[in-house]
mmCIF file of C-alpha atoms in Angstrom:
data_model
loop_
_atom_site.group_PDB
_atom_site.id
_atom_site.type_symbol
_atom_site.label_atom_id
_atom_site.label_comp_id
_atom_site.label_asym_id
_atom_site.label_seq_id
_atom_site.Cartn_x
_atom_site.Cartn_y
_atom_site.Cartn_z
ATOM 1 C CA UNK Y 957 0.298 -0.054 0.129
ATOM 2 C CA UNK Y 958 2.794 2.380 0.725
ATOM 3 C CA UNK Y 959 4.509 1.717 -2.824
ATOM 4 C CA UNK Y 960 1.182 2.581 -4.247
ATOM 5 C CA UNK Y 961 0.802 5.865 -2.312
ATOM 6 C CA UNK Y 962 4.456 6.492 -3.333
ATOM 7 C CA UNK Y 963 3.786 5.956 -7.238
ATOM 8 C CA UNK Y 964 0.011 7.705 -7.161
ATOM 9 C CA UNK Y 965 2.354 11.000 -5.746
ATOM 10 C CA UNK Y 966 4.603 10.424 -8.090
ATOM 11 C CA UNK Y 967 2.656 10.635 -11.027
ATOM 12 C CA UNK Y 968 0.507 13.213 -9.709
ATOM 13 C CA UNK Y 969 3.682 15.632 -9.730
ATOM 14 C CA UNK Y 970 4.582 14.034 -13.486
ATOM 15 C CA UNK Y 971 1.145 15.585 -14.389
ATOM 16 C CA UNK Y 972 2.188 18.763 -13.166
ATOM 17 C CA UNK Y 973 5.310 18.642 -15.730
ATOM 18 C CA UNK Y 974 3.409 17.800 -18.533
ATOM 19 C CA UNK Y 975 1.378 21.272 -19.905
ATOM 20 C CA UNK Y 976 -0.731 19.289 -22.630
ATOM 21 C CA UNK Y 977 -1.763 16.642 -20.494
ATOM 22 C CA UNK Y 978 -3.176 18.794 -17.405
ATOM 23 C CA UNK Y 979 -4.552 21.323 -19.192
ATOM 24 C CA UNK Y 980 -6.602 18.305 -21.369
ATOM 25 C CA UNK Y 981 -7.427 16.733 -17.937
ATOM 26 C CA UNK Y 982 -9.008 20.491 -16.790
ATOM 27 C CA UNK Y 983 -10.157 21.189 -19.511
ATOM 28 C CA UNK Y 984 -12.318 18.032 -19.755
ATOM 29 C CA UNK Y 985 -13.027 17.687 -16.415
ATOM 30 C CA UNK Y 986 -15.134 21.196 -16.666
ATOM 31 C CA UNK Y 987 -16.613 20.014 -20.168
ATOM 32 C CA UNK Y 988 -17.576 16.643 -18.668
ATOM 33 C CA UNK Y 989 -19.332 17.768 -15.959
ATOM 34 C CA UNK Y 990 -21.492 20.549 -18.100
ATOM 35 C CA UNK Y 991 -22.737 17.606 -20.210
ATOM 36 C CA UNK Y 992 -23.849 15.339 -17.358
ATOM 37 C CA UNK Y 993 -25.848 18.932 -16.258
ATOM 38 C CA UNK Y 994 -27.195 18.354 -19.579
ATOM 39 C CA UNK Y 995 -27.786 14.834 -19.130
ATOM 40 C CA UNK Y 996 -29.192 15.243 -15.744
ATOM 41 C CA UNK Y 997 -31.704 18.527 -15.876
ATOM 42 C CA UNK Y 998 -32.436 18.315 -19.595
ATOM 43 C CA UNK Y 999 -35.890 16.619 -18.626
ATOM 44 C CA UNK Y 1000 -36.284 18.314 -15.809
ATOM 45 C CA UNK Y 1001 -36.554 21.720 -17.984
ATOM 46 C CA UNK Y 1002 -38.816 20.103 -20.417
ATOM 47 C CA UNK Y 1003 -40.835 18.838 -17.609
ATOM 48 C CA UNK Y 1004 -40.976 22.637 -15.889
ATOM 49 C CA UNK Y 1005 -40.635 24.935 -19.150
ATOM 50 C CA UNK Y 1006 -42.151 22.915 -21.978
ATOM 51 C CA UNK Y 1007 -44.725 21.242 -19.811
ATOM 52 C CA UNK Y 1008 -44.093 17.751 -21.224
ATOM 53 C CA UNK Y 1009 -45.194 14.874 -19.928
ATOM 54 C CA UNK Y 1010 -43.258 11.424 -19.017
ATOM 55 C CA UNK Y 1011 -44.218 10.105 -22.068
ATOM 56 C CA UNK Y 1012 -42.672 13.046 -24.206
ATOM 57 C CA UNK Y 1013 -39.825 12.984 -22.467
ATOM 58 C CA UNK Y 1014 -39.174 9.093 -22.578
ATOM 59 C CA UNK Y 1015 -39.354 9.349 -26.345
ATOM 60 C CA UNK Y 1016 -36.997 12.851 -26.117
ATOM 61 C CA UNK Y 1017 -34.184 10.036 -24.223
ATOM 62 C CA UNK Y 1018 -34.734 7.430 -26.833
ATOM 63 C CA UNK Y 1019 -34.403 10.239 -29.844
ATOM 64 C CA UNK Y 1020 -31.218 11.194 -28.076
ATOM 65 C CA UNK Y 1021 -30.122 7.792 -27.475
ATOM 66 C CA UNK Y 1022 -30.705 6.804 -31.680
ATOM 67 C CA UNK Y 1023 -28.608 10.328 -32.341
ATOM 68 C CA UNK Y 1024 -25.582 9.221 -29.973
ATOM 69 C CA UNK Y 1025 -24.917 5.700 -31.374
ATOM 70 C CA UNK Y 1026 -25.583 7.220 -35.140
ATOM 71 C CA UNK Y 1027 -23.304 10.583 -34.767
ATOM 72 C CA UNK Y 1028 -20.765 8.762 -32.349
ATOM 73 C CA UNK Y 1029 -20.173 6.019 -34.905
ATOM 74 C CA UNK Y 1030 -19.682 9.388 -37.485
ATOM 75 C CA UNK Y 1031 -17.587 11.352 -34.774
ATOM 76 C CA UNK Y 1032 -15.516 7.909 -35.166
ATOM 77 C CA UNK Y 1033 -14.786 8.028 -38.233
ATOM 78 C CA UNK Y 1034 -14.356 11.801 -37.938
ATOM 79 C CA UNK Y 1035 -11.717 11.137 -35.056
ATOM 80 C CA UNK Y 1036 -9.471 8.256 -37.256
ATOM 81 C CA UNK Y 1037 -9.251 10.596 -39.695
ATOM 82 C CA UNK Y 1038 -8.782 14.390 -38.512
ATOM 83 C CA UNK Y 1039 -8.003 13.545 -34.498
ATOM 84 C CA UNK Y 1040 -9.843 13.608 -31.802
ATOM 85 C CA UNK Y 1041 -9.031 17.415 -30.837
ATOM 86 C CA UNK Y 1042 -11.538 18.904 -33.485
ATOM 87 C CA UNK Y 1043 -14.044 16.624 -33.107
ATOM 88 C CA UNK Y 1044 -14.236 17.603 -29.098
ATOM 89 C CA UNK Y 1045 -14.217 21.346 -30.337
ATOM 90 C CA UNK Y 1046 -16.964 20.547 -32.574
ATOM 91 C CA UNK Y 1047 -18.921 18.695 -29.908
ATOM 92 C CA UNK Y 1048 -18.648 21.320 -27.232
ATOM 93 C CA UNK Y 1049 -19.685 24.116 -29.249
ATOM 94 C CA UNK Y 1050 -22.527 21.821 -30.368
ATOM 95 C CA UNK Y 1051 -23.249 21.735 -26.829
ATOM 96 C CA UNK Y 1052 -23.167 25.848 -26.579
ATOM 97 C CA UNK Y 1053 -25.719 26.080 -29.262
ATOM 98 C CA UNK Y 1054 -28.058 24.087 -26.978
ATOM 99 C CA UNK Y 1055 -27.347 25.279 -24.102
ATOM 100 C CA UNK Y 1056 -28.089 28.828 -25.399
ATOM 101 C CA UNK Y 1057 -31.325 27.729 -27.174
ATOM 102 C CA UNK Y 1058 -32.617 26.198 -23.554
ATOM 103 C CA UNK Y 1059 -31.792 29.937 -22.451
ATOM 104 C CA UNK Y 1060 -33.615 31.143 -24.854
ATOM 105 C CA UNK Y 1061 -36.482 29.227 -25.804
ATOM 106 C CA UNK Y 1062 -39.478 28.814 -23.162
ATOM 107 C CA UNK Y 1063 -43.529 28.148 -24.184
ATOM 108 C CA UNK Y 1064 -44.377 31.204 -24.736
ATOM 109 C CA UNK Y 1065 -41.392 32.837 -26.733
ATOM 110 C CA UNK Y 1066 -37.578 32.302 -28.281
ATOM 111 C CA UNK Y 1067 -34.966 34.515 -27.845
ATOM 112 C CA UNK Y 1068 -37.916 37.195 -27.121
ATOM 113 C CA UNK Y 1069 -40.041 36.578 -29.761
ATOM 114 C CA UNK Y 1070 -43.515 35.447 -28.741
ATOM 115 C CA UNK Y 1071 -44.673 32.418 -30.556
ATOM 116 C CA UNK Y 1072 -48.077 31.651 -31.166
ATOM 117 C CA UNK Y 1073 -50.226 29.945 -28.216
ATOM 118 C CA UNK Y 1074 -50.328 26.217 -28.744
ATOM 119 C CA UNK Y 1075 -47.229 26.273 -31.355
ATOM 120 C CA UNK Y 1076 -45.184 22.764 -31.733
ATOM 121 C CA UNK Y 1077 -41.837 24.818 -32.628
ATOM 122 C CA UNK Y 1078 -40.184 24.470 -28.425
ATOM 123 C CA UNK Y 1079 -41.339 20.945 -29.096
ATOM 124 C CA UNK Y 1080 -39.490 20.262 -32.435
ATOM 125 C CA UNK Y 1081 -36.944 22.512 -31.418
ATOM 126 C CA UNK Y 1082 -36.101 21.145 -27.869
ATOM 127 C CA UNK Y 1083 -36.418 17.422 -30.030
ATOM 128 C CA UNK Y 1084 -33.252 18.313 -32.510
ATOM 129 C CA UNK Y 1085 -31.761 19.937 -29.413
ATOM 130 C CA UNK Y 1086 -32.208 16.084 -27.127
ATOM 131 C CA UNK Y 1087 -30.505 14.692 -30.809
ATOM 132 C CA UNK Y 1088 -27.721 16.990 -30.779
ATOM 133 C CA UNK Y 1089 -27.335 16.559 -26.902
ATOM 134 C CA UNK Y 1090 -27.020 12.586 -27.172
ATOM 135 C CA UNK Y 1091 -24.843 13.115 -30.679
ATOM 136 C CA UNK Y 1092 -22.128 15.158 -29.322
ATOM 137 C CA UNK Y 1093 -22.450 14.083 -25.976
ATOM 138 C CA UNK Y 1094 -21.328 10.694 -26.788
ATOM 139 C CA UNK Y 1095 -19.159 12.151 -29.678
ATOM 140 C CA UNK Y 1096 -17.387 13.968 -27.050
ATOM 141 C CA UNK Y 1097 -17.163 11.020 -24.507
ATOM 142 C CA UNK Y 1098 -15.235 8.807 -27.332
ATOM 143 C CA UNK Y 1099 -13.098 11.788 -29.201
ATOM 144 C CA UNK Y 1100 -11.697 12.654 -25.067
ATOM 145 C CA UNK Y 1101 -10.680 8.700 -24.718
ATOM 146 C CA UNK Y 1102 -8.800 8.597 -27.977
ATOM 147 C CA UNK Y 1103 -6.853 12.227 -26.902
ATOM 148 C CA UNK Y 1104 -6.120 10.722 -23.112
ATOM 149 C CA UNK Y 1105 -4.693 7.205 -25.113
ATOM 150 C CA UNK Y 1106 -2.236 10.163 -27.147
ATOM 151 C CA UNK Y 1107 -1.435 11.292 -23.160
ATOM 152 C CA UNK Y 1108 -0.751 8.219 -21.897
ATOM 153 C CA UNK Y 1109 2.699 6.094 -21.444
ATOM 154 C CA UNK Y 1110 2.547 2.901 -23.112
ATOM 155 C CA UNK Y 1111 3.349 1.260 -19.989
ATOM 156 C CA UNK Y 1112 1.193 3.052 -17.336
ATOM 157 C CA UNK Y 1113 -2.749 2.860 -19.041
ATOM 158 C CA UNK Y 1114 -4.208 1.664 -16.208
ATOM 159 C CA UNK Y 1115 -2.868 4.847 -14.146
ATOM 160 C CA UNK Y 1116 -3.350 7.125 -17.256
ATOM 161 C CA UNK Y 1117 -7.001 6.441 -17.333
ATOM 162 C CA UNK Y 1118 -7.509 6.457 -13.309
ATOM 163 C CA UNK Y 1119 -6.780 10.196 -13.590
ATOM 164 C CA UNK Y 1120 -8.951 10.586 -16.599
ATOM 165 C CA UNK Y 1121 -11.810 8.917 -14.176
ATOM 166 C CA UNK Y 1122 -10.798 10.988 -11.327
ATOM 167 C CA UNK Y 1123 -10.591 14.410 -13.039
ATOM 168 C CA UNK Y 1124 -14.358 13.571 -14.200
ATOM 169 C CA UNK Y 1125 -15.873 13.267 -10.862
ATOM 170 C CA UNK Y 1126 -13.391 15.392 -8.877
ATOM 171 C CA UNK Y 1127 -15.572 18.669 -9.814
ATOM 172 C CA UNK Y 1128 -18.690 16.712 -10.582
ATOM 173 C CA UNK Y 1129 -20.967 19.195 -8.171
ATOM 174 C CA UNK Y 1130 -19.939 22.243 -10.090
ATOM 175 C CA UNK Y 1131 -23.024 22.410 -12.491
ATOM 176 C CA UNK Y 1132 -25.326 21.408 -10.000
ATOM 177 C CA UNK Y 1133 -24.056 23.894 -7.530
ATOM 178 C CA UNK Y 1134 -24.307 26.481 -10.653
ATOM 179 C CA UNK Y 1135 -27.799 25.409 -11.166
ATOM 180 C CA UNK Y 1136 -29.098 25.571 -7.772
ATOM 181 C CA UNK Y 1137 -27.582 29.305 -6.819
ATOM 182 C CA UNK Y 1138 -29.034 30.341 -10.598
ATOM 183 C CA UNK Y 1139 -32.110 28.987 -9.640
ATOM 184 C CA UNK Y 1140 -32.218 30.890 -5.962
ATOM 185 C CA UNK Y 1141 -31.327 34.082 -7.681
ATOM 186 C CA UNK Y 1142 -33.287 34.015 -10.747
ATOM 187 C CA UNK Y 1143 -36.439 32.213 -10.362
ATOM 188 C CA UNK Y 1144 -36.019 31.107 -13.813
ATOM 189 C CA UNK Y 1145 -35.946 27.884 -15.393
ATOM 190 C CA UNK Y 1146 -34.322 29.012 -18.348
ATOM 191 C CA UNK Y 1147 -31.548 30.603 -17.073
ATOM 192 C CA UNK Y 1148 -29.852 28.318 -15.089
ATOM 193 C CA UNK Y 1149 -28.400 26.519 -18.313
ATOM 194 C CA UNK Y 1150 -25.546 29.646 -18.036
ATOM 195 C CA UNK Y 1151 -23.416 28.198 -15.676
ATOM 196 C CA UNK Y 1152 -23.301 25.059 -17.844
ATOM 197 C CA UNK Y 1153 -22.284 27.617 -20.804
ATOM 198 C CA UNK Y 1154 -19.716 28.625 -18.944
ATOM 199 C CA UNK Y 1155 -18.252 25.338 -17.933
ATOM 200 C CA UNK Y 1156 -18.406 24.106 -21.756
ATOM 201 C CA UNK Y 1157 -16.566 27.533 -22.794
ATOM 202 C CA UNK Y 1158 -14.056 26.682 -19.788
ATOM 203 C CA UNK Y 1159 -13.102 23.484 -20.719
ATOM 204 C CA UNK Y 1160 -12.993 25.103 -24.550
ATOM 205 C CA UNK Y 1161 -10.584 27.363 -23.501
ATOM 206 C CA UNK Y 1162 -8.268 24.991 -21.949
ATOM 207 C CA UNK Y 1163 -8.268 23.330 -25.254
ATOM 208 C CA UNK Y 1164 -5.902 25.517 -26.724
ATOM 209 C CA UNK Y 1165 -3.286 24.385 -24.250
ATOM 210 C CA UNK Y 1166 -3.709 20.824 -25.609
ATOM 211 C CA UNK Y 1167 -1.333 19.213 -28.340
ATOM 212 C CA UNK Y 1168 -3.180 17.206 -30.768
ATOM 213 C CA UNK Y 1169 -0.707 14.563 -30.628
ATOM 214 C CA UNK Y 1170 -0.559 14.449 -26.558
ATOM 215 C CA UNK Y 1171 2.602 12.996 -25.747
ATOM 216 C CA UNK Y 1172 2.954 9.679 -28.653
ATOM 217 C CA UNK Y 1173 6.068 11.696 -30.152
ATOM 218 C CA UNK Y 1174 7.148 11.749 -27.030
ATOM 219 C CA UNK Y 1175 7.152 8.702 -26.164
ATOM 220 C CA UNK Y 1176 7.879 7.298 -30.056
ATOM 221 C CA UNK Y 1177 11.426 9.184 -29.123
ATOM 222 C CA UNK Y 1178 12.292 7.513 -25.909
ATOM 223 C CA UNK Y 1179 11.400 4.012 -27.197
ATOM 224 C CA UNK Y 1180 14.052 4.773 -30.441
#
């Protein structure tokens, strides 16, 4: 057990010296937390703001799951051709747009423009948002794992993905906390998604400092 903690300490210290890995772990920590908030609170928004029934919310989940299967497959093809970083960035931008729509849409209006009474436009748009959340969410998780592989020493893969899992849980409270605070301050079921947008933007900013090839070139140089 003592050796395990010694190795863990050495690993954590080494991460601080690897700028690309450090920024990726921190960035993914924020955008994964924001994505989990969309998964968790999307149905709540549909029920409270759009007045959806349980059946409609269930259909919404099915649409998201089908989109996740199809778009994640397409994202995998893009990952293989372009690398994981562009896929992650495109997915984050998609989720930012979805979050912005959630903030600006209600049963009565869309970004301040009034809608006819009983209009189906909010329902159609939110079904499309569900497909986007499922597709972009699946792609971002898959591409993030590919990016983690590029930052993983071939001899220590379990250790690397342990850190990846740890950072995914370390700030899991941020998005729910932000939503709770904004709910209290604004008394709005739409504006509470603003913290989610902020978390996505932080994750996107951190990706600027992530090497698209990770540390793979370093490991290749060492092995040669």
